[in-house]
Structure formats: C-alpha cells, structure tokens
mmCIF file with all atom_site columns, C-alpha atoms in Angstrom:
data_model
loop_
_atom_site.group_PDB
_atom_site.id
_atom_site.type_symbol
_atom_site.label_atom_id
_atom_site.label_alt_id
_atom_site.label_comp_id
_atom_site.label_asym_id
_atom_site.label_entity_id
_atom_site.label_seq_id
_atom_site.pdbx_PDB_ins_code
_atom_site.Cartn_x
_atom_site.Cartn_y
_atom_site.Cartn_z
_atom_site.occupancy
_atom_site.B_iso_or_equiv
_atom_site.pdbx_formal_charge
_atom_site.auth_seq_id
_atom_site.auth_comp_id
_atom_site.auth_asym_id
_atom_site.auth_atom_id
_atom_site.pdbx_PDB_model_num
ATOM 1   C CA . UNK A 1 1   ? 43.549 36.738 26.188 1.00 75.00 ? 12  UNK A CA 1
ATOM 2   C CA . UNK A 1 2   ? 39.685 35.526 28.234 1.00 82.00 ? 13  UNK A CA 1
ATOM 3   C CA . UNK A 1 3   ? 37.515 38.354 28.244 1.00 87.00 ? 14  UNK A CA 1
ATOM 4   C CA . UNK A 1 4   ? 36.319 38.070 32.081 1.00 95.00 ? 15  UNK A CA 1
ATOM 5   C CA . UNK A 1 5   ? 33.458 39.661 33.113 1.00 96.00 ? 16  UNK A CA 1
ATOM 6   C CA . UNK A 1 6   ? 33.262 41.755 36.432 1.00 96.00 ? 17  UNK A CA 1
ATOM 7   C CA . UNK A 1 7   ? 31.416 38.978 38.428 1.00 95.00 ? 18  UNK A CA 1
ATOM 8   C CA . UNK A 1 8   ? 33.711 36.524 36.617 1.00 96.00 ? 19  UNK A CA 1
ATOM 9   C CA . UNK A 1 9   ? 36.610 38.110 38.216 1.00 97.00 ? 20  UNK A CA 1
ATOM 10  C CA . UNK A 1 10  ? 35.185 37.739 41.332 1.00 96.00 ? 21  UNK A CA 1
ATOM 11  C CA . UNK A 1 11  ? 34.049 34.276 41.384 1.00 96.00 ? 22  UNK A CA 1
ATOM 12  C CA . UNK A 1 12  ? 37.856 33.695 40.855 1.00 97.00 ? 23  UNK A CA 1
ATOM 13  C CA . UNK A 1 13  ? 38.733 35.932 43.743 1.00 97.00 ? 24  UNK A CA 1
ATOM 14  C CA . UNK A 1 14  ? 36.308 33.921 46.370 1.00 96.00 ? 25  UNK A CA 1
ATOM 15  C CA . UNK A 1 15  ? 37.614 30.430 44.395 1.00 96.00 ? 26  UNK A CA 1
ATOM 16  C CA . UNK A 1 16  ? 41.129 31.446 45.118 1.00 97.00 ? 27  UNK A CA 1
ATOM 17  C CA . UNK A 1 17  ? 40.456 32.815 48.882 1.00 97.00 ? 28  UNK A CA 1
ATOM 18  C CA . UNK A 1 18  ? 37.997 29.261 49.350 1.00 96.00 ? 29  UNK A CA 1
ATOM 19  C CA . UNK A 1 19  ? 41.323 27.241 48.233 1.00 96.00 ? 30  UNK A CA 1
ATOM 20  C CA . UNK A 1 20  ? 43.409 29.233 50.216 1.00 97.00 ? 31  UNK A CA 1
ATOM 21  C CA . UNK A 1 21  ? 41.560 28.534 53.614 1.00 96.00 ? 32  UNK A CA 1
ATOM 22  C CA . UNK A 1 22  ? 41.159 25.190 52.891 1.00 96.00 ? 33  UNK A CA 1
ATOM 23  C CA . UNK A 1 23  ? 44.521 24.080 52.258 1.00 95.00 ? 34  UNK A CA 1
ATOM 24  C CA . UNK A 1 24  ? 46.353 26.449 54.985 1.00 97.00 ? 35  UNK A CA 1
ATOM 25  C CA . UNK A 1 25  ? 43.732 24.625 57.686 1.00 95.00 ? 36  UNK A CA 1
ATOM 26  C CA . UNK A 1 26  ? 44.769 21.539 55.995 1.00 92.00 ? 37  UNK A CA 1
ATOM 27  C CA . UNK A 1 27  ? 40.366 20.870 54.888 1.00 88.00 ? 38  UNK A CA 1
ATOM 28  C CA . UNK A 1 28  ? 39.173 19.742 52.046 1.00 86.00 ? 39  UNK A CA 1
ATOM 29  C CA . UNK A 1 29  ? 37.889 22.217 49.245 1.00 81.00 ? 40  UNK A CA 1
ATOM 30  C CA . UNK A 1 30  ? 33.968 22.839 50.089 1.00 75.00 ? 41  UNK A CA 1
ATOM 31  C CA . UNK A 1 31  ? 32.130 21.411 46.720 1.00 77.00 ? 42  UNK A CA 1
ATOM 32  C CA . UNK A 1 32  ? 31.182 24.286 44.955 1.00 74.00 ? 43  UNK A CA 1
ATOM 33  C CA . UNK A 1 33  ? 29.476 24.275 41.730 1.00 82.00 ? 44  UNK A CA 1
ATOM 34  C CA . UNK A 1 34  ? 31.490 24.133 38.668 1.00 86.00 ? 45  UNK A CA 1
ATOM 35  C CA . UNK A 1 35  ? 31.390 27.631 36.954 1.00 90.00 ? 46  UNK A CA 1
ATOM 36  C CA . UNK A 1 36  ? 30.118 28.360 33.375 1.00 87.00 ? 47  UNK A CA 1
ATOM 37  C CA . UNK A 1 37  ? 31.314 30.045 30.647 1.00 91.00 ? 48  UNK A CA 1
ATOM 38  C CA . UNK A 1 38  ? 34.614 31.468 30.641 1.00 95.00 ? 49  UNK A CA 1
ATOM 39  C CA . UNK A 1 39  ? 35.934 30.224 34.063 1.00 96.00 ? 50  UNK A CA 1
ATOM 40  C CA . UNK A 1 40  ? 35.821 26.290 32.456 1.00 95.00 ? 51  UNK A CA 1
ATOM 41  C CA . UNK A 1 41  ? 38.124 27.171 29.747 1.00 96.00 ? 52  UNK A CA 1
ATOM 42  C CA . UNK A 1 42  ? 41.940 26.054 29.456 1.00 96.00 ? 53  UNK A CA 1
ATOM 43  C CA . UNK A 1 43  ? 43.857 29.079 30.444 1.00 97.00 ? 54  UNK A CA 1
ATOM 44  C CA . UNK A 1 44  ? 46.788 29.595 32.438 1.00 97.00 ? 55  UNK A CA 1
ATOM 45  C CA . UNK A 1 45  ? 47.302 31.819 35.723 1.00 98.00 ? 56  UNK A CA 1
ATOM 46  C CA . UNK A 1 46  ? 48.845 33.343 38.335 1.00 98.00 ? 57  UNK A CA 1
ATOM 47  C CA . UNK A 1 47  ? 47.936 33.682 42.120 1.00 98.00 ? 58  UNK A CA 1
ATOM 48  C CA . UNK A 1 48  ? 49.678 36.111 44.322 1.00 98.00 ? 59  UNK A CA 1
ATOM 49  C CA . UNK A 1 49  ? 49.977 36.470 48.103 1.00 98.00 ? 60  UNK A CA 1
ATOM 50  C CA . UNK A 1 50  ? 50.191 40.098 49.549 1.00 97.00 ? 61  UNK A CA 1
ATOM 51  C CA . UNK A 1 51  ? 50.577 40.662 53.737 1.00 96.00 ? 62  UNK A CA 1
ATOM 52  C CA . UNK A 1 52  ? 51.165 44.120 54.247 1.00 92.00 ? 63  UNK A CA 1
ATOM 53  C CA . UNK A 1 53  ? 51.510 45.169 50.332 1.00 89.00 ? 64  UNK A CA 1
ATOM 54  C CA . UNK A 1 54  ? 54.854 42.462 50.727 1.00 94.00 ? 65  UNK A CA 1
ATOM 55  C CA . UNK A 1 55  ? 55.105 39.166 48.766 1.00 96.00 ? 66  UNK A CA 1
ATOM 56  C CA . UNK A 1 56  ? 53.832 36.077 50.674 1.00 97.00 ? 67  UNK A CA 1
ATOM 57  C CA . UNK A 1 57  ? 53.858 33.810 47.475 1.00 97.00 ? 68  UNK A CA 1
ATOM 58  C CA . UNK A 1 58  ? 53.700 33.655 44.235 1.00 97.00 ? 69  UNK A CA 1
ATOM 59  C CA . UNK A 1 59  ? 52.160 29.916 42.008 1.00 97.00 ? 70  UNK A CA 1
ATOM 60  C CA . UNK A 1 60  ? 51.850 29.869 38.382 1.00 97.00 ? 71  UNK A CA 1
ATOM 61  C CA . UNK A 1 61  ? 50.742 27.374 35.843 1.00 97.00 ? 72  UNK A CA 1
ATOM 62  C CA . UNK A 1 62  ? 51.883 29.281 32.315 1.00 96.00 ? 73  UNK A CA 1
ATOM 63  C CA . UNK A 1 63  ? 50.383 26.611 29.911 1.00 94.00 ? 74  UNK A CA 1
ATOM 64  C CA . UNK A 1 64  ? 46.542 26.516 29.481 1.00 95.00 ? 75  UNK A CA 1
ATOM 65  C CA . UNK A 1 65  ? 46.394 22.527 30.585 1.00 94.00 ? 76  UNK A CA 1
ATOM 66  C CA . UNK A 1 66  ? 42.771 23.275 32.570 1.00 96.00 ? 77  UNK A CA 1
ATOM 67  C CA . UNK A 1 67  ? 40.203 25.414 33.183 1.00 96.00 ? 78  UNK A CA 1
ATOM 68  C CA . UNK A 1 68  ? 40.851 28.735 34.570 1.00 97.00 ? 79  UNK A CA 1
ATOM 69  C CA . UNK A 1 69  ? 38.600 28.391 37.456 1.00 96.00 ? 80  UNK A CA 1
ATOM 70  C CA . UNK A 1 70  ? 40.715 24.885 38.091 1.00 96.00 ? 81  UNK A CA 1
ATOM 71  C CA . UNK A 1 71  ? 43.923 26.322 37.677 1.00 97.00 ? 82  UNK A CA 1
ATOM 72  C CA . UNK A 1 72  ? 43.611 29.248 40.006 1.00 97.00 ? 83  UNK A CA 1
ATOM 73  C CA . UNK A 1 73  ? 42.185 27.370 42.780 1.00 96.00 ? 84  UNK A CA 1
ATOM 74  C CA . UNK A 1 74  ? 45.696 25.383 42.318 1.00 96.00 ? 85  UNK A CA 1
ATOM 75  C CA . UNK A 1 75  ? 47.732 27.895 42.760 1.00 97.00 ? 86  UNK A CA 1
ATOM 76  C CA . UNK A 1 76  ? 46.109 29.489 45.253 1.00 97.00 ? 87  UNK A CA 1
ATOM 77  C CA . UNK A 1 77  ? 46.899 25.879 47.596 1.00 96.00 ? 88  UNK A CA 1
ATOM 78  C CA . UNK A 1 78  ? 50.389 25.922 45.818 1.00 97.00 ? 89  UNK A CA 1
ATOM 79  C CA . UNK A 1 79  ? 51.049 29.938 46.873 1.00 98.00 ? 90  UNK A CA 1
ATOM 80  C CA . UNK A 1 80  ? 49.893 29.426 50.499 1.00 97.00 ? 91  UNK A CA 1
ATOM 81  C CA . UNK A 1 81  ? 52.334 26.192 51.041 1.00 97.00 ? 92  UNK A CA 1
ATOM 82  C CA . UNK A 1 82  ? 54.430 25.316 48.564 1.00 97.00 ? 93  UNK A CA 1
ATOM 83  C CA . UNK A 1 83  ? 56.166 28.658 47.030 1.00 97.00 ? 94  UNK A CA 1
ATOM 84  C CA . UNK A 1 84  ? 60.171 27.724 48.145 1.00 96.00 ? 95  UNK A CA 1
ATOM 85  C CA . UNK A 1 85  ? 61.254 30.633 48.559 1.00 95.00 ? 96  UNK A CA 1
ATOM 86  C CA . UNK A 1 86  ? 58.403 31.197 51.643 1.00 97.00 ? 97  UNK A CA 1
ATOM 87  C CA . UNK A 1 87  ? 58.035 29.130 54.982 1.00 97.00 ? 98  UNK A CA 1
ATOM 88  C CA . UNK A 1 88  ? 53.700 28.246 54.501 1.00 97.00 ? 99  UNK A CA 1
ATOM 89  C CA . UNK A 1 89  ? 51.635 30.265 54.994 1.00 97.00 ? 100 UNK A CA 1
ATOM 90  C CA . UNK A 1 90  ? 50.020 29.957 58.692 1.00 97.00 ? 101 UNK A CA 1
ATOM 91  C CA . UNK A 1 91  ? 46.335 29.904 59.672 1.00 97.00 ? 102 UNK A CA 1
ATOM 92  C CA . UNK A 1 92  ? 46.557 33.014 61.739 1.00 97.00 ? 103 UNK A CA 1
ATOM 93  C CA . UNK A 1 93  ? 48.191 34.804 58.461 1.00 97.00 ? 104 UNK A CA 1
ATOM 94  C CA . UNK A 1 94  ? 44.841 34.577 56.365 1.00 97.00 ? 105 UNK A CA 1
ATOM 95  C CA . UNK A 1 95  ? 42.653 37.947 58.072 1.00 96.00 ? 106 UNK A CA 1
ATOM 96  C CA . UNK A 1 96  ? 46.753 39.585 56.737 1.00 96.00 ? 107 UNK A CA 1
ATOM 97  C CA . UNK A 1 97  ? 46.720 38.116 53.192 1.00 97.00 ? 108 UNK A CA 1
ATOM 98  C CA . UNK A 1 98  ? 45.572 39.691 49.815 1.00 98.00 ? 109 UNK A CA 1
ATOM 99  C CA . UNK A 1 99  ? 45.422 37.494 46.413 1.00 98.00 ? 110 UNK A CA 1
ATOM 100 C CA . UNK A 1 100 ? 45.528 38.743 43.451 1.00 97.00 ? 111 UNK A CA 1
ATOM 101 C CA . UNK A 1 101 ? 44.998 36.839 40.266 1.00 98.00 ? 112 UNK A CA 1
ATOM 102 C CA . UNK A 1 102 ? 46.386 37.344 37.028 1.00 98.00 ? 113 UNK A CA 1
ATOM 103 C CA . UNK A 1 103 ? 44.942 35.454 33.810 1.00 98.00 ? 114 UNK A CA 1
ATOM 104 C CA . UNK A 1 104 ? 47.450 34.771 31.365 1.00 98.00 ? 115 UNK A CA 1
ATOM 105 C CA . UNK A 1 105 ? 47.029 35.353 27.370 1.00 97.00 ? 116 UNK A CA 1
ATOM 106 C CA . UNK A 1 106 ? 48.339 32.636 24.993 1.00 96.00 ? 117 UNK A CA 1
ATOM 107 C CA . UNK A 1 107 ? 52.326 32.148 24.912 1.00 97.00 ? 118 UNK A CA 1
ATOM 108 C CA . UNK A 1 108 ? 53.904 34.213 21.628 1.00 97.00 ? 119 UNK A CA 1
ATOM 109 C CA . UNK A 1 109 ? 56.976 33.714 20.203 1.00 98.00 ? 120 UNK A CA 1
ATOM 110 C CA . UNK A 1 110 ? 59.199 37.315 20.646 1.00 98.00 ? 121 UNK A CA 1
ATOM 111 C CA . UNK A 1 111 ? 62.194 38.644 19.783 1.00 97.00 ? 122 UNK A CA 1
ATOM 112 C CA . UNK A 1 112 ? 63.956 40.924 22.230 1.00 97.00 ? 123 UNK A CA 1
ATOM 113 C CA . UNK A 1 113 ? 63.415 43.998 21.227 1.00 96.00 ? 124 UNK A CA 1
ATOM 114 C CA . UNK A 1 114 ? 59.715 43.450 20.818 1.00 97.00 ? 125 UNK A CA 1
ATOM 115 C CA . UNK A 1 115 ? 59.092 42.872 24.642 1.00 97.00 ? 126 UNK A CA 1
ATOM 116 C CA . UNK A 1 116 ? 57.503 46.317 25.964 1.00 97.00 ? 127 UNK A CA 1
ATOM 117 C CA . UNK A 1 117 ? 58.127 46.501 29.989 1.00 97.00 ? 128 UNK A CA 1
ATOM 118 C CA . UNK A 1 118 ? 54.511 47.070 31.728 1.00 95.00 ? 129 UNK A CA 1
ATOM 119 C CA . UNK A 1 119 ? 52.909 45.231 29.060 1.00 97.00 ? 130 UNK A CA 1
ATOM 120 C CA . UNK A 1 120 ? 54.350 41.561 28.631 1.00 98.00 ? 131 UNK A CA 1
ATOM 121 C CA . UNK A 1 121 ? 55.021 39.330 31.335 1.00 98.00 ? 132 UNK A CA 1
ATOM 122 C CA . UNK A 1 122 ? 58.418 36.469 29.812 1.00 98.00 ? 133 UNK A CA 1
ATOM 123 C CA . UNK A 1 123 ? 58.996 32.933 29.898 1.00 98.00 ? 134 UNK A CA 1
ATOM 124 C CA . UNK A 1 124 ? 63.012 32.392 29.324 1.00 98.00 ? 135 UNK A CA 1
ATOM 125 C CA . UNK A 1 125 ? 63.740 29.035 28.521 1.00 98.00 ? 136 UNK A CA 1
ATOM 126 C CA . UNK A 1 126 ? 67.288 26.731 27.905 1.00 97.00 ? 137 UNK A CA 1
ATOM 127 C CA . UNK A 1 127 ? 67.499 23.535 27.918 1.00 96.00 ? 138 UNK A CA 1
ATOM 128 C CA . UNK A 1 128 ? 65.161 21.967 31.222 1.00 97.00 ? 139 UNK A CA 1
ATOM 129 C CA . UNK A 1 129 ? 65.632 25.307 32.482 1.00 97.00 ? 140 UNK A CA 1
ATOM 130 C CA . UNK A 1 130 ? 62.858 28.128 32.526 1.00 97.00 ? 141 UNK A CA 1
ATOM 131 C CA . UNK A 1 131 ? 62.154 31.202 34.514 1.00 97.00 ? 142 UNK A CA 1
ATOM 132 C CA . UNK A 1 132 ? 58.893 33.463 34.532 1.00 97.00 ? 143 UNK A CA 1
ATOM 133 C CA . UNK A 1 133 ? 58.173 36.936 35.605 1.00 97.00 ? 144 UNK A CA 1
ATOM 134 C CA . UNK A 1 134 ? 54.739 38.539 35.422 1.00 97.00 ? 145 UNK A CA 1
ATOM 135 C CA . UNK A 1 135 ? 54.658 42.208 33.615 1.00 97.00 ? 146 UNK A CA 1
ATOM 136 C CA . UNK A 1 136 ? 53.682 43.713 37.113 1.00 95.00 ? 147 UNK A CA 1
ATOM 137 C CA . UNK A 1 137 ? 56.971 42.360 38.717 1.00 95.00 ? 148 UNK A CA 1
ATOM 138 C CA . UNK A 1 138 ? 59.089 44.882 35.880 1.00 97.00 ? 149 UNK A CA 1
ATOM 139 C CA . UNK A 1 139 ? 56.950 47.705 36.710 1.00 96.00 ? 150 UNK A CA 1
ATOM 140 C CA . UNK A 1 140 ? 57.415 47.006 40.236 1.00 94.00 ? 151 UNK A CA 1
ATOM 141 C CA . UNK A 1 141 ? 60.928 46.851 40.447 1.00 96.00 ? 152 UNK A CA 1
ATOM 142 C CA . UNK A 1 142 ? 61.447 49.937 38.116 1.00 97.00 ? 153 UNK A CA 1
ATOM 143 C CA . UNK A 1 143 ? 63.095 47.559 35.553 1.00 98.00 ? 154 UNK A CA 1
ATOM 144 C CA . UNK A 1 144 ? 63.907 48.791 31.730 1.00 97.00 ? 155 UNK A CA 1
ATOM 145 C CA . UNK A 1 145 ? 63.909 46.307 29.042 1.00 94.00 ? 156 UNK A CA 1
ATOM 146 C CA . UNK A 1 146 ? 67.150 44.868 28.866 1.00 97.00 ? 157 UNK A CA 1
ATOM 147 C CA . UNK A 1 147 ? 67.299 44.587 33.187 1.00 98.00 ? 158 UNK A CA 1
ATOM 148 C CA . UNK A 1 148 ? 63.496 42.629 33.138 1.00 98.00 ? 159 UNK A CA 1
ATOM 149 C CA . UNK A 1 149 ? 65.205 39.979 30.304 1.00 98.00 ? 160 UNK A CA 1
ATOM 150 C CA . UNK A 1 150 ? 67.987 39.657 32.412 1.00 98.00 ? 161 UNK A CA 1
ATOM 151 C CA . UNK A 1 151 ? 65.972 39.453 35.736 1.00 98.00 ? 162 UNK A CA 1
ATOM 152 C CA . UNK A 1 152 ? 64.064 36.167 33.866 1.00 98.00 ? 163 UNK A CA 1
ATOM 153 C CA . UNK A 1 153 ? 66.946 34.701 32.565 1.00 98.00 ? 164 UNK A CA 1
ATOM 154 C CA . UNK A 1 154 ? 68.239 34.400 36.721 1.00 98.00 ? 165 UNK A CA 1
ATOM 155 C CA . UNK A 1 155 ? 65.255 33.134 37.398 1.00 96.00 ? 166 UNK A CA 1
ATOM 156 C CA . UNK A 1 156 ? 65.386 30.239 35.360 1.00 97.00 ? 167 UNK A CA 1
ATOM 157 C CA . UNK A 1 157 ? 68.711 29.659 36.989 1.00 97.00 ? 168 UNK A CA 1
ATOM 158 C CA . UNK A 1 158 ? 70.648 31.064 33.755 1.00 98.00 ? 169 UNK A CA 1
ATOM 159 C CA . UNK A 1 159 ? 73.337 33.407 33.138 1.00 98.00 ? 170 UNK A CA 1
ATOM 160 C CA . UNK A 1 160 ? 71.665 36.554 32.661 1.00 97.00 ? 171 UNK A CA 1
ATOM 161 C CA . UNK A 1 161 ? 72.899 37.137 28.996 1.00 98.00 ? 172 UNK A CA 1
ATOM 162 C CA . UNK A 1 162 ? 70.735 34.206 27.775 1.00 98.00 ? 173 UNK A CA 1
ATOM 163 C CA . UNK A 1 163 ? 68.732 36.136 26.566 1.00 98.00 ? 174 UNK A CA 1
ATOM 164 C CA . UNK A 1 164 ? 71.361 36.629 23.918 1.00 97.00 ? 175 UNK A CA 1
ATOM 165 C CA . UNK A 1 165 ? 72.738 33.039 23.582 1.00 95.00 ? 176 UNK A CA 1
ATOM 166 C CA . UNK A 1 166 ? 69.884 31.088 22.625 1.00 95.00 ? 177 UNK A CA 1
ATOM 167 C CA . UNK A 1 167 ? 67.465 31.166 24.951 1.00 98.00 ? 178 UNK A CA 1
ATOM 168 C CA . UNK A 1 168 ? 63.888 31.503 23.982 1.00 98.00 ? 179 UNK A CA 1
ATOM 169 C CA . UNK A 1 169 ? 61.399 34.321 24.515 1.00 98.00 ? 180 UNK A CA 1
ATOM 170 C CA . UNK A 1 170 ? 57.860 33.654 24.709 1.00 98.00 ? 181 UNK A CA 1
ATOM 171 C CA . UNK A 1 171 ? 55.611 37.325 25.900 1.00 98.00 ? 182 UNK A CA 1
ATOM 172 C CA . UNK A 1 172 ? 52.057 37.189 27.174 1.00 98.00 ? 183 UNK A CA 1
ATOM 173 C CA . UNK A 1 173 ? 50.018 39.230 28.436 1.00 97.00 ? 184 UNK A CA 1
ATOM 174 C CA . UNK A 1 174 ? 47.213 39.182 31.878 1.00 97.00 ? 185 UNK A CA 1
ATOM 175 C CA . UNK A 1 175 ? 44.583 40.771 33.200 1.00 96.00 ? 186 UNK A CA 1
ATOM 176 C CA . UNK A 1 176 ? 45.446 41.410 36.398 1.00 96.00 ? 187 UNK A CA 1
ATOM 177 C CA . UNK A 1 177 ? 42.613 41.711 39.955 1.00 97.00 ? 188 UNK A CA 1
ATOM 178 C CA . UNK A 1 178 ? 42.225 41.695 43.379 1.00 97.00 ? 189 UNK A CA 1
ATOM 179 C CA . UNK A 1 179 ? 40.603 41.659 46.307 1.00 96.00 ? 190 UNK A CA 1
ATOM 180 C CA . UNK A 1 180 ? 40.381 45.069 47.507 1.00 87.00 ? 191 UNK A CA 1
ATOM 181 C CA . UNK A 1 181 ? 42.787 47.048 50.343 1.00 74.00 ? 192 UNK A CA 1
ATOM 182 C CA . UNK A 1 182 ? 39.999 47.222 52.992 1.00 56.00 ? 193 UNK A CA 1
ATOM 183 C CA . UNK A 1 183 ? 35.734 46.271 52.637 1.00 46.00 ? 194 UNK A CA 1
ATOM 184 C CA . UNK A 1 184 ? 33.502 47.802 50.447 1.00 44.00 ? 195 UNK A CA 1
ATOM 185 C CA . UNK A 1 185 ? 36.378 48.445 47.593 1.00 46.00 ? 196 UNK A CA 1
ATOM 186 C CA . UNK A 1 186 ? 36.215 47.172 44.336 1.00 52.00 ? 197 UNK A CA 1
ATOM 187 C CA . UNK A 1 187 ? 38.966 44.524 43.042 1.00 51.00 ? 198 UNK A CA 1
ATOM 188 C CA . UNK A 1 188 ? 41.495 46.230 41.361 1.00 55.00 ? 199 UNK A CA 1
ATOM 189 C CA . UNK A 1 189 ? 41.743 45.883 37.975 1.00 55.00 ? 200 UNK A CA 1
ATOM 190 C CA . UNK A 1 190 ? 44.925 45.819 35.451 1.00 53.00 ? 201 UNK A CA 1
ATOM 191 C CA . UNK A 1 191 ? 45.208 44.699 32.373 1.00 49.00 ? 202 UNK A CA 1
ATOM 192 C CA . UNK A 1 192 ? 48.199 44.259 29.408 1.00 48.00 ? 203 UNK A CA 1
ATOM 193 C CA . UNK A 1 193 ? 45.386 43.614 26.578 1.00 45.00 ? 204 UNK A CA 1
ATOM 194 C CA . UNK A 1 194 ? 47.126 41.031 23.866 1.00 37.00 ? 205 UNK A CA 1
ATOM 195 C CA . UNK A 1 195 ? 47.664 41.947 20.322 1.00 34.00 ? 206 UNK A CA 1
#
C-alpha cells in the first residue's frame, strides 16, 4: 500500500471535494498543479459520500490503472452522479456531504479461511460477475466472516454460497480517511495495513 503523508491525505480530500462540487454544478474541473510523489502512483481507491452519516454514494476502482489522484477525482464524480443506488447529488446537498477516501492495497488471492473481518476488503468474482465490499462495511454491519463472504457474493449478483463453489476470492486492505465532521478537526484516519 502507498504510504501517504498527512499532507497527501489532505490533498486527496481537496481534490475529491473539487471534483464533487464541479461535477454536481456541471462545471469543468478547475485546473490544478499535478501532485508529486505517491499521489502520482497508480493505485485503486474508493470515494464514499455520506449525508448525516448515511451513505449517499460510493464508487471505486479496484485495479491500479491510473495515478491515485486521478482515480480519486473520477470516483468522487461517479459517487455523486453515477451510483445506481441513489439519485444524483443536487447542488443544495453539497454542504451536507462528507467525503471519505479509501486507498487500496494491491489485490491478493486468498482462501476463505484467510479472510479477516475488519482488516480485509473483498473482491469476489465468477465469470463476468464481480462484487466488492470495503473492510469498513463488514465492521459497520457487524458481519462475521461467513456473512461477509456471502454479502460480497450477493453484491456480485451471485448466489450467496458462490464463495464455496468456485468463485475467485481476492482481498485487499485500505487506508481510509475522511473530511472532519466539524470544522477545525483533523481528518479521521483508519488503516488496515497489508501483510
């Protein structure tokens, strides 16, 4: 996993906020100086939007296809406008939205007994179907190991027992951090480090 400094985490949150606001207001993304260091490294990430602590959108890219800062910008836009579970974010909602960024480690093949709730996120796939859940989801819902695997299968549109019947199981860890809940607070940081 990319080791991110406090300044890099703050910069990612700023870039996500700019992308969120520009996309919702149908403006072009403001030109910004290309970041240095770890933010230019290819990396997967998710951007989660919450309104009054309730999920309002969450989109991610698991594979390390683009520089991290671009991945975060694209995911912020997609979480606001393209999450199929929600209506697109409206401009009047912007002040109420809180952004959380989850930076992903590379994917690793795991067996079901290697999955650790609270540490691992999961990607379960079979054929063209894929389902991804972040580590914090299992913790928030208080799922045990088996339920986490089942829910990830269901997210992929597979039978909940697919993890026992040939589905591919890959795990990742995250470094998750978000905008403060109140002004003048530091961002929350939660990390589940790679082995």
